[in-house]
């Protein structure tokens, strides 16, 4: 979820001839050097076949949307299709696949998987009231762990609170505590009786992270490392308790405060619970898309629950929850799972905030994973351009299974 301001839309002419993988318009390709085993680097060129299709789509989108950088990795059952980085991280600093960036809501996918693991082990039940683990949370006896993970609790989303938005825009480097952001949501009446409707709220996942710590007896960053990053071998994935991003860094820029400015090190403490404020590179995002999309971390029963925890049929405006909040009617074809989004045959999440936008998406029918991150230029349109690029790649590589977001 992302706060946006109106920005100028500049649609430039599409690029002509395709460039070698890793080359952006106006940039000379770096001299080839041998890559260390397992390193996240550009695919060797020249691109051919499906790799060329993906590269051409990325190059065209970079120019069409005026993006500073497009970094992507696409993989199939046979392995890597293309890994590439186009454009710049900063002026005269070429983007590279190894660069790390913030991945926001990917953390809630991991928290949903860990919750289901703990339930499999008998340490909790999805239908436990939150008050069992967090006794001081308002409405904790009415809201269950399942409702937190599926965003059906009725809690307000503090990210839409006008006072919070004003403070965040005025002080983007401010550190927010979990108690502060959760308090903004819980100080307001519930939007609806818990479990009877659907509306996205960051507060759900701030609370879920705290509950996971209580259930497991471990700090959340260690819990995620042991149960997600380790098993999936996500070597470039980490939680950060400060605005730091490990080198090399993909820098971000945004116009959402009314002027185009760098936002790389704005404080992300408000985005979710401490211990789950993640940075990754594109290769880890690809591995994550595949690991989550195949249910690798879960039993078949739990994976089915992750994809449909009971949200289908929910999501409709009411007198207490207007259509600006209760805006998504969950259907079998397009619904929110336990931290994940299911769109037709695709399993995905699409973080977008403070100048960063990304998507990780997996198509089980074709064993196809698409992971993209982009950074904005001064005239880039609002919205998640990484998602648009993924949609175009899906149409080229999986006709009949195109990803079509609402």
Coordinates of C-alpha atoms in Angstrom, one line a residue:
X1 CA 0.0 0.0 0.0
X2 CA 1.3 3.5 -0.9
X3 CA 0.6 7.1 -0.4
X4 CA 0.8 9.0 -3.7
X5 CA 0.6 12.5 -5.0
X6 CA -0.4 13.5 -8.5
X7 CA 2.7 13.5 -10.7
X8 CA 3.2 14.4 -14.4
X9 CA 2.8 11.6 -16.8
X10 CA 5.4 11.5 -19.5
X11 CA 5.1 8.8 -22.2
X12 CA 8.2 8.8 -24.3
X13 CA 8.7 7.0 -27.6
X14 CA 9.4 3.3 -27.4
X15 CA 13.0 2.1 -27.8
X16 CA 13.9 0.6 -31.1
X17 CA 16.5 -2.1 -31.4
X18 CA 17.0 -4.3 -28.3
X19 CA 20.2 -3.8 -26.3
X20 CA 22.3 -6.6 -24.7
X21 CA 21.2 -7.7 -21.2
X22 CA 22.2 -5.2 -18.5
X23 CA 22.5 -2.3 -20.9
X24 CA 20.4 0.8 -20.5
X25 CA 19.8 3.7 -22.9
X26 CA 22.7 6.1 -22.6
X27 CA 24.9 3.8 -20.5
X28 CA 27.8 1.8 -21.7
X29 CA 27.9 -1.9 -20.5
X30 CA 30.4 -2.6 -17.9
X31 CA 33.4 -4.8 -18.8
X32 CA 32.6 -8.4 -18.2
X33 CA 34.2 -10.0 -15.2
X34 CA 33.9 -13.5 -13.9
X35 CA 31.0 -13.9 -11.4
X36 CA 31.4 -15.7 -8.2
X37 CA 29.3 -18.9 -7.9
X38 CA 25.8 -18.0 -6.8
X39 CA 26.3 -14.3 -7.4
X40 CA 23.4 -12.2 -8.5
X41 CA 24.6 -10.8 -11.8
X42 CA 23.3 -10.0 -15.3
X43 CA 22.6 -13.0 -17.5
X44 CA 25.3 -13.4 -20.2
X45 CA 24.3 -11.9 -23.5
X46 CA 23.2 -11.6 -26.1
X47 CA 19.7 -12.3 -25.1
X48 CA 17.7 -14.6 -27.3
X49 CA 14.3 -16.3 -27.4
X50 CA 12.2 -15.7 -24.2
X51 CA 15.1 -13.7 -22.7
X52 CA 15.0 -11.3 -25.6
X53 CA 11.2 -10.9 -25.2
X54 CA 11.7 -10.0 -21.5
X55 CA 14.5 -7.7 -22.1
X56 CA 12.7 -5.8 -24.8
X57 CA 9.6 -5.4 -22.6
X58 CA 11.8 -4.0 -19.7
X59 CA 13.6 -1.6 -22.0
X60 CA 10.4 -0.3 -23.5
X61 CA 8.8 0.1 -20.1
X62 CA 11.8 1.9 -18.7
X63 CA 11.6 4.6 -21.3
X64 CA 7.8 4.7 -21.5
X65 CA 7.5 5.3 -17.7
X66 CA 10.7 7.4 -17.3
X67 CA 12.1 5.0 -14.7
X68 CA 15.5 5.4 -13.2
X69 CA 16.0 1.7 -13.0
X70 CA 14.4 -1.6 -13.8
X71 CA 15.8 -4.7 -12.2
X72 CA 14.3 -8.0 -12.9
X73 CA 14.7 -11.8 -12.8
X74 CA 12.5 -14.3 -14.6
X75 CA 12.9 -18.0 -14.1
X76 CA 11.1 -21.2 -15.4
X77 CA 11.2 -24.8 -14.6
X78 CA 14.4 -25.0 -16.6
X79 CA 16.1 -22.3 -14.6
X80 CA 17.0 -18.7 -15.3
X81 CA 15.3 -17.0 -18.2
X82 CA 16.8 -13.5 -17.7
X83 CA 18.4 -11.5 -14.9
X84 CA 19.1 -7.9 -15.8
X85 CA 19.4 -4.4 -14.5
X86 CA 18.6 -1.4 -16.7
X87 CA 19.3 2.3 -15.9
X88 CA 20.9 3.9 -12.9
X89 CA 20.8 3.6 -9.1
X90 CA 22.2 7.2 -8.9
X91 CA 23.5 9.6 -11.5
X92 CA 26.3 7.7 -13.4
X93 CA 26.0 4.7 -11.1
X94 CA 24.6 1.8 -13.2
X95 CA 21.9 -0.4 -11.5
X96 CA 23.1 -4.0 -10.8
X97 CA 21.1 -7.1 -10.0
X98 CA 23.0 -7.5 -6.7
X99 CA 21.7 -4.1 -5.4
X100 CA 19.4 -4.3 -2.4
X101 CA 16.1 -2.6 -2.0
X102 CA 13.1 -2.5 0.4
X103 CA 10.5 -5.1 -0.2
X104 CA 7.7 -4.1 2.2
X105 CA 4.8 -6.4 2.0
X106 CA 6.9 -9.4 1.1
X107 CA 7.4 -9.6 4.9
X108 CA 3.7 -10.2 5.5
X109 CA 3.8 -13.2 3.2
X110 CA 6.6 -14.6 5.3
X111 CA 4.7 -13.9 8.5
X112 CA 1.7 -15.7 7.1
X113 CA 3.8 -18.8 6.3
X114 CA 5.4 -18.8 9.7
X115 CA 2.0 -18.5 11.4
X116 CA 0.9 -21.6 9.5
X117 CA 4.1 -23.5 10.5
X118 CA 3.5 -22.8 14.1
X119 CA -0.1 -23.9 13.8
X120 CA 1.1 -27.1 12.1
X121 CA 3.3 -27.7 15.1
X122 CA 0.4 -27.3 17.6
X123 CA 1.8 -24.2 19.1
X124 CA -1.2 -22.1 18.2
X125 CA -4.5 -22.2 16.4
X126 CA -5.6 -19.9 13.6
X127 CA -8.8 -19.3 15.6
X128 CA -7.0 -18.3 18.8
X129 CA -8.2 -14.9 19.9
X130 CA -5.4 -12.4 19.8
X131 CA -5.9 -11.8 23.5
X132 CA -4.4 -15.2 24.2
X133 CA -1.1 -13.9 23.1
X134 CA -1.5 -10.1 23.4
X135 CA -3.9 -9.6 26.3
X136 CA -3.8 -5.8 26.2
X137 CA -4.8 -5.3 22.6
X138 CA -8.3 -3.6 22.2
X139 CA -10.9 -6.0 20.8
X140 CA -8.3 -8.8 21.2
X141 CA -11.0 -11.3 22.4
X142 CA -13.0 -10.7 19.2
X143 CA -10.1 -10.8 16.7
X144 CA -8.3 -14.1 15.8
X145 CA -4.9 -14.8 14.4
X146 CA -6.6 -15.9 11.2
X147 CA -8.3 -12.5 10.9
X148 CA -5.0 -10.7 11.4
X149 CA -3.3 -12.7 8.7
X150 CA -6.2 -12.4 6.2
X151 CA -6.9 -8.8 7.0
X152 CA -10.5 -9.3 8.1
X153 CA -10.2 -7.9 11.7
X154 CA -12.0 -4.6 11.1
X155 CA -9.0 -2.6 12.3
X156 CA -8.4 0.8 10.7
X157 CA -5.4 1.2 8.6
X158 CA -3.2 3.8 10.3
X159 CA -1.5 4.5 6.9
X160 CA -4.7 6.2 5.8
X161 CA -5.1 8.3 9.0
X162 CA -4.8 12.0 8.0
X163 CA -2.8 13.0 11.1
X164 CA -0.4 10.1 10.5
X165 CA 0.0 10.9 6.8
X166 CA 0.7 14.6 7.6
X167 CA 3.3 13.7 10.2
X168 CA 5.0 11.1 7.9
X169 CA 5.2 13.6 5.0
X170 CA 6.5 16.3 7.3
X171 CA 9.1 14.0 9.0
X172 CA 10.0 11.1 6.7
X173 CA 13.1 10.3 8.8
X174 CA 11.1 9.9 12.0
X175 CA 11.2 6.5 13.8
X176 CA 7.8 5.1 14.6
X177 CA 7.3 2.5 17.3
X178 CA 4.9 -0.4 16.9
X179 CA 2.9 0.9 19.9
X180 CA 2.5 4.2 18.2
X181 CA 1.2 2.9 14.8
X182 CA -1.0 0.2 16.4
X183 CA -2.4 2.7 18.7
X184 CA -3.6 4.9 15.8
X185 CA -5.6 2.0 14.5
X186 CA -7.0 0.6 17.8
X187 CA -8.0 4.0 19.1
X188 CA -10.8 4.0 16.5
X189 CA -13.9 1.9 16.5
X190 CA -13.8 -1.3 14.4
X191 CA -14.9 -0.8 10.8
X192 CA -17.1 -4.0 11.1
X193 CA -17.6 -7.0 13.2
X194 CA -14.3 -9.0 13.0
X195 CA -14.4 -11.8 10.3
X196 CA -17.5 -10.4 8.5
X197 CA -15.7 -8.2 5.9
X198 CA -12.3 -7.4 4.3
X199 CA -10.2 -4.3 4.3
X200 CA -6.4 -4.0 4.2
X201 CA -4.8 -2.7 7.3
X202 CA -1.1 -2.5 8.1
X203 CA -2.1 -2.8 11.8
X204 CA -3.0 -6.4 11.3
X205 CA 0.5 -7.3 10.4
X206 CA 2.1 -5.1 13.0
X207 CA 0.1 -7.1 15.6
X208 CA 0.7 -10.4 13.9
X209 CA 4.4 -9.9 14.2
X210 CA 4.1 -9.3 17.9
X211 CA 1.9 -12.4 18.3
X212 CA 4.4 -14.6 16.4
X213 CA 7.1 -13.5 18.9
X214 CA 4.9 -14.5 21.8
X215 CA 3.9 -17.9 20.3
X216 CA 7.5 -18.8 19.3
X217 CA 9.4 -17.2 22.2
X218 CA 11.8 -15.8 19.6
X219 CA 12.5 -12.3 18.2
X220 CA 10.8 -11.9 14.9
X221 CA 13.9 -11.3 12.9
X222 CA 15.4 -14.5 14.2
X223 CA 12.1 -16.4 13.7
X224 CA 11.9 -15.3 10.0
X225 CA 15.6 -16.1 9.4
X226 CA 15.3 -19.6 10.9
X227 CA 12.0 -20.5 9.2
X228 CA 12.1 -18.6 5.9
X229 CA 15.4 -17.1 4.8
X230 CA 17.4 -20.1 5.9
X231 CA 15.2 -22.9 4.3
X232 CA 14.9 -20.8 1.1
X233 CA 18.6 -19.9 1.1
X234 CA 17.8 -16.2 0.9
X235 CA 21.3 -15.0 1.5
X236 CA 20.7 -11.4 0.6
X237 CA 17.6 -10.9 2.7
X238 CA 17.7 -9.2 6.0
X239 CA 15.7 -7.2 8.5
X240 CA 16.9 -3.7 9.3
X241 CA 16.1 -2.0 12.6
X242 CA 17.3 1.3 11.2
X243 CA 17.0 3.0 7.7
X244 CA 20.2 1.4 6.7
X245 CA 20.3 -0.8 3.6
X246 CA 23.4 -3.1 3.1
X247 CA 25.6 -2.3 0.2
X248 CA 25.2 -2.3 -2.8
X249 CA 22.1 -0.2 -2.6
X250 CA 19.5 0.5 -5.2
X251 CA 18.6 4.2 -4.5
X252 CA 15.0 5.4 -4.6
X253 CA 13.5 8.7 -5.5
X254 CA 9.9 10.0 -5.3
X255 CA 7.7 13.1 -6.0
X256 CA 5.1 12.2 -3.4
X257 CA 5.8 15.2 -1.2
X258 CA 5.4 17.5 -4.1
X259 CA 9.1 17.7 -5.2
X260 CA 11.3 15.1 -6.7
X261 CA 13.8 13.9 -4.0
X262 CA 15.8 11.0 -2.8
X263 CA 13.9 8.7 -0.4
X264 CA 16.3 5.7 -0.1
X265 CA 16.9 6.3 3.6
X266 CA 13.6 7.5 4.8
X267 CA 12.7 5.6 7.9
X268 CA 10.7 2.5 7.1
X269 CA 9.8 1.8 10.8
X270 CA 6.1 2.5 10.1
X271 CA 5.7 -0.1 7.4
X272 CA 5.3 -3.2 9.5
X273 CA 6.4 -4.7 12.9
X274 CA 10.0 -4.4 14.0
X275 CA 12.0 -7.5 12.9
X276 CA 10.2 -7.7 9.5
X277 CA 11.4 -4.5 7.8
X278 CA 13.1 -6.3 4.9
X279 CA 15.7 -5.6 2.2
X280 CA 16.5 -8.0 -0.6
X281 CA 18.1 -8.3 -4.0
X282 CA 16.3 -9.4 -7.1
X283 CA 17.7 -13.0 -7.0
X284 CA 16.3 -13.5 -3.5
X285 CA 13.0 -12.0 -4.6
X286 CA 12.9 -14.6 -7.5
X287 CA 13.7 -17.4 -5.0
X288 CA 11.0 -16.1 -2.7
X289 CA 8.4 -16.0 -5.4
X290 CA 9.1 -19.6 -6.3
X291 CA 9.4 -20.8 -2.7
X292 CA 6.1 -19.2 -1.6
X293 CA 4.3 -20.0 -4.9
X294 CA 5.0 -23.7 -4.6
X295 CA 4.2 -23.9 -0.9
X296 CA 7.7 -25.1 -0.2
X297 CA 7.6 -24.0 3.4
X298 CA 4.2 -25.6 4.3
X299 CA 2.2 -28.8 4.2
X300 CA -0.3 -29.2 1.4
X301 CA -3.1 -28.5 3.8
X302 CA -1.5 -25.3 5.2
X303 CA -0.6 -24.1 1.7
X304 CA -4.3 -24.4 0.7
X305 CA -5.2 -22.3 3.8
X306 CA -2.6 -19.7 2.9
X307 CA -4.2 -19.3 -0.5
X308 CA -7.7 -19.2 0.8
X309 CA -8.2 -18.6 4.6
X310 CA -11.8 -17.7 4.1
X311 CA -11.7 -14.3 2.4
X312 CA -13.6 -15.3 -0.7
X313 CA -17.0 -13.5 -0.7
X314 CA -15.8 -10.8 1.7
X315 CA -15.0 -7.1 0.9
X316 CA -18.0 -4.9 0.4
X317 CA -18.9 -1.3 1.5
X318 CA -21.2 -0.8 4.4
X319 CA -22.4 2.2 6.4
X320 CA -19.3 1.9 8.7
X321 CA -16.8 0.9 6.0
X322 CA -17.1 3.1 2.9
X323 CA -16.0 1.9 -0.6
X324 CA -12.8 3.9 -0.2
X325 CA -11.8 1.4 2.5
X326 CA -13.8 -1.8 1.9
X327 CA -12.9 -1.6 -1.8
X328 CA -12.0 -5.1 -2.8
X329 CA -14.6 -7.8 -3.3
X330 CA -12.7 -11.0 -2.8
X331 CA -13.6 -13.6 -5.5
X332 CA -12.1 -17.0 -6.3
X333 CA -10.3 -15.3 -9.2
X334 CA -8.9 -12.4 -7.2
X335 CA -8.5 -12.5 -3.5
X336 CA -6.3 -11.9 -0.5
X337 CA -5.0 -15.0 1.2
X338 CA -3.0 -15.3 4.4
X339 CA -0.5 -12.5 3.5
X340 CA -0.5 -13.3 -0.2
X341 CA -2.5 -12.1 -3.2
X342 CA -4.1 -14.7 -5.5
X343 CA -5.0 -13.4 -9.0
X344 CA -6.4 -16.1 -11.3
X345 CA -3.6 -18.6 -11.4
X346 CA -0.9 -16.3 -10.0
X347 CA 0.4 -16.1 -6.4
X348 CA 2.0 -12.8 -5.6
X349 CA 2.6 -9.7 -3.6
X350 CA 3.3 -6.2 -4.9
X351 CA 5.0 -3.8 -2.4
X352 CA 5.1 -0.1 -3.4
X353 CA 6.1 2.8 -1.2
X354 CA 8.5 5.8 -0.9
X355 CA 9.9 5.5 -4.4
X356 CA 10.3 1.8 -4.5
X357 CA 7.9 -0.5 -6.3
X358 CA 8.2 -4.3 -6.8
X359 CA 6.4 -7.5 -7.5
X360 CA 7.1 -11.2 -6.9
X361 CA 4.7 -13.4 -8.8
X362 CA 4.5 -17.2 -9.5
X363 CA 2.4 -19.2 -11.9
X364 CA 2.2 -22.8 -10.8
X365 CA 0.7 -24.0 -14.1
X366 CA 3.8 -22.9 -16.0
X367 CA 6.3 -23.0 -13.1
X368 CA 7.1 -19.4 -14.1
X369 CA 8.4 -16.8 -11.6
X370 CA 8.5 -13.1 -12.4
X371 CA 10.2 -10.6 -10.0
X372 CA 10.7 -7.0 -10.8
X373 CA 11.7 -3.8 -8.9
X374 CA 11.7 -0.3 -10.3
X375 CA 12.7 3.2 -9.1
X376 CA 11.0 6.4 -10.3
X377 CA 12.3 9.2 -12.4
X378 CA 11.1 12.8 -12.1
X379 CA 8.2 12.2 -14.5
X380 CA 7.3 8.6 -13.7
X381 CA 3.6 8.0 -13.3
X382 CA 2.1 7.2 -9.9
X383 CA 1.4 3.5 -9.2
X384 CA 3.4 0.3 -9.4
X385 CA 5.2 0.2 -12.7
X386 CA 6.9 -3.1 -11.7
X387 CA 3.5 -4.7 -11.7
X388 CA 2.8 -3.4 -15.2
X389 CA 6.1 -4.8 -16.5
X390 CA 5.2 -8.2 -14.9
X391 CA 1.8 -8.2 -16.6
X392 CA 3.5 -7.6 -20.0
X393 CA 6.1 -10.3 -19.4
X394 CA 3.3 -12.8 -18.4
X395 CA 1.4 -12.1 -21.6
X396 CA 4.6 -12.7 -23.6
X397 CA 5.7 -15.9 -21.8
X398 CA 2.4 -17.4 -20.7
X399 CA -0.3 -16.6 -23.2
X400 CA -3.6 -17.8 -21.8
X401 CA -2.4 -17.2 -18.2
X402 CA -1.8 -13.5 -18.4
X403 CA -1.5 -11.7 -15.1
X404 CA -4.2 -9.0 -15.0
X405 CA -4.3 -6.9 -11.8
X406 CA -7.4 -4.8 -11.1

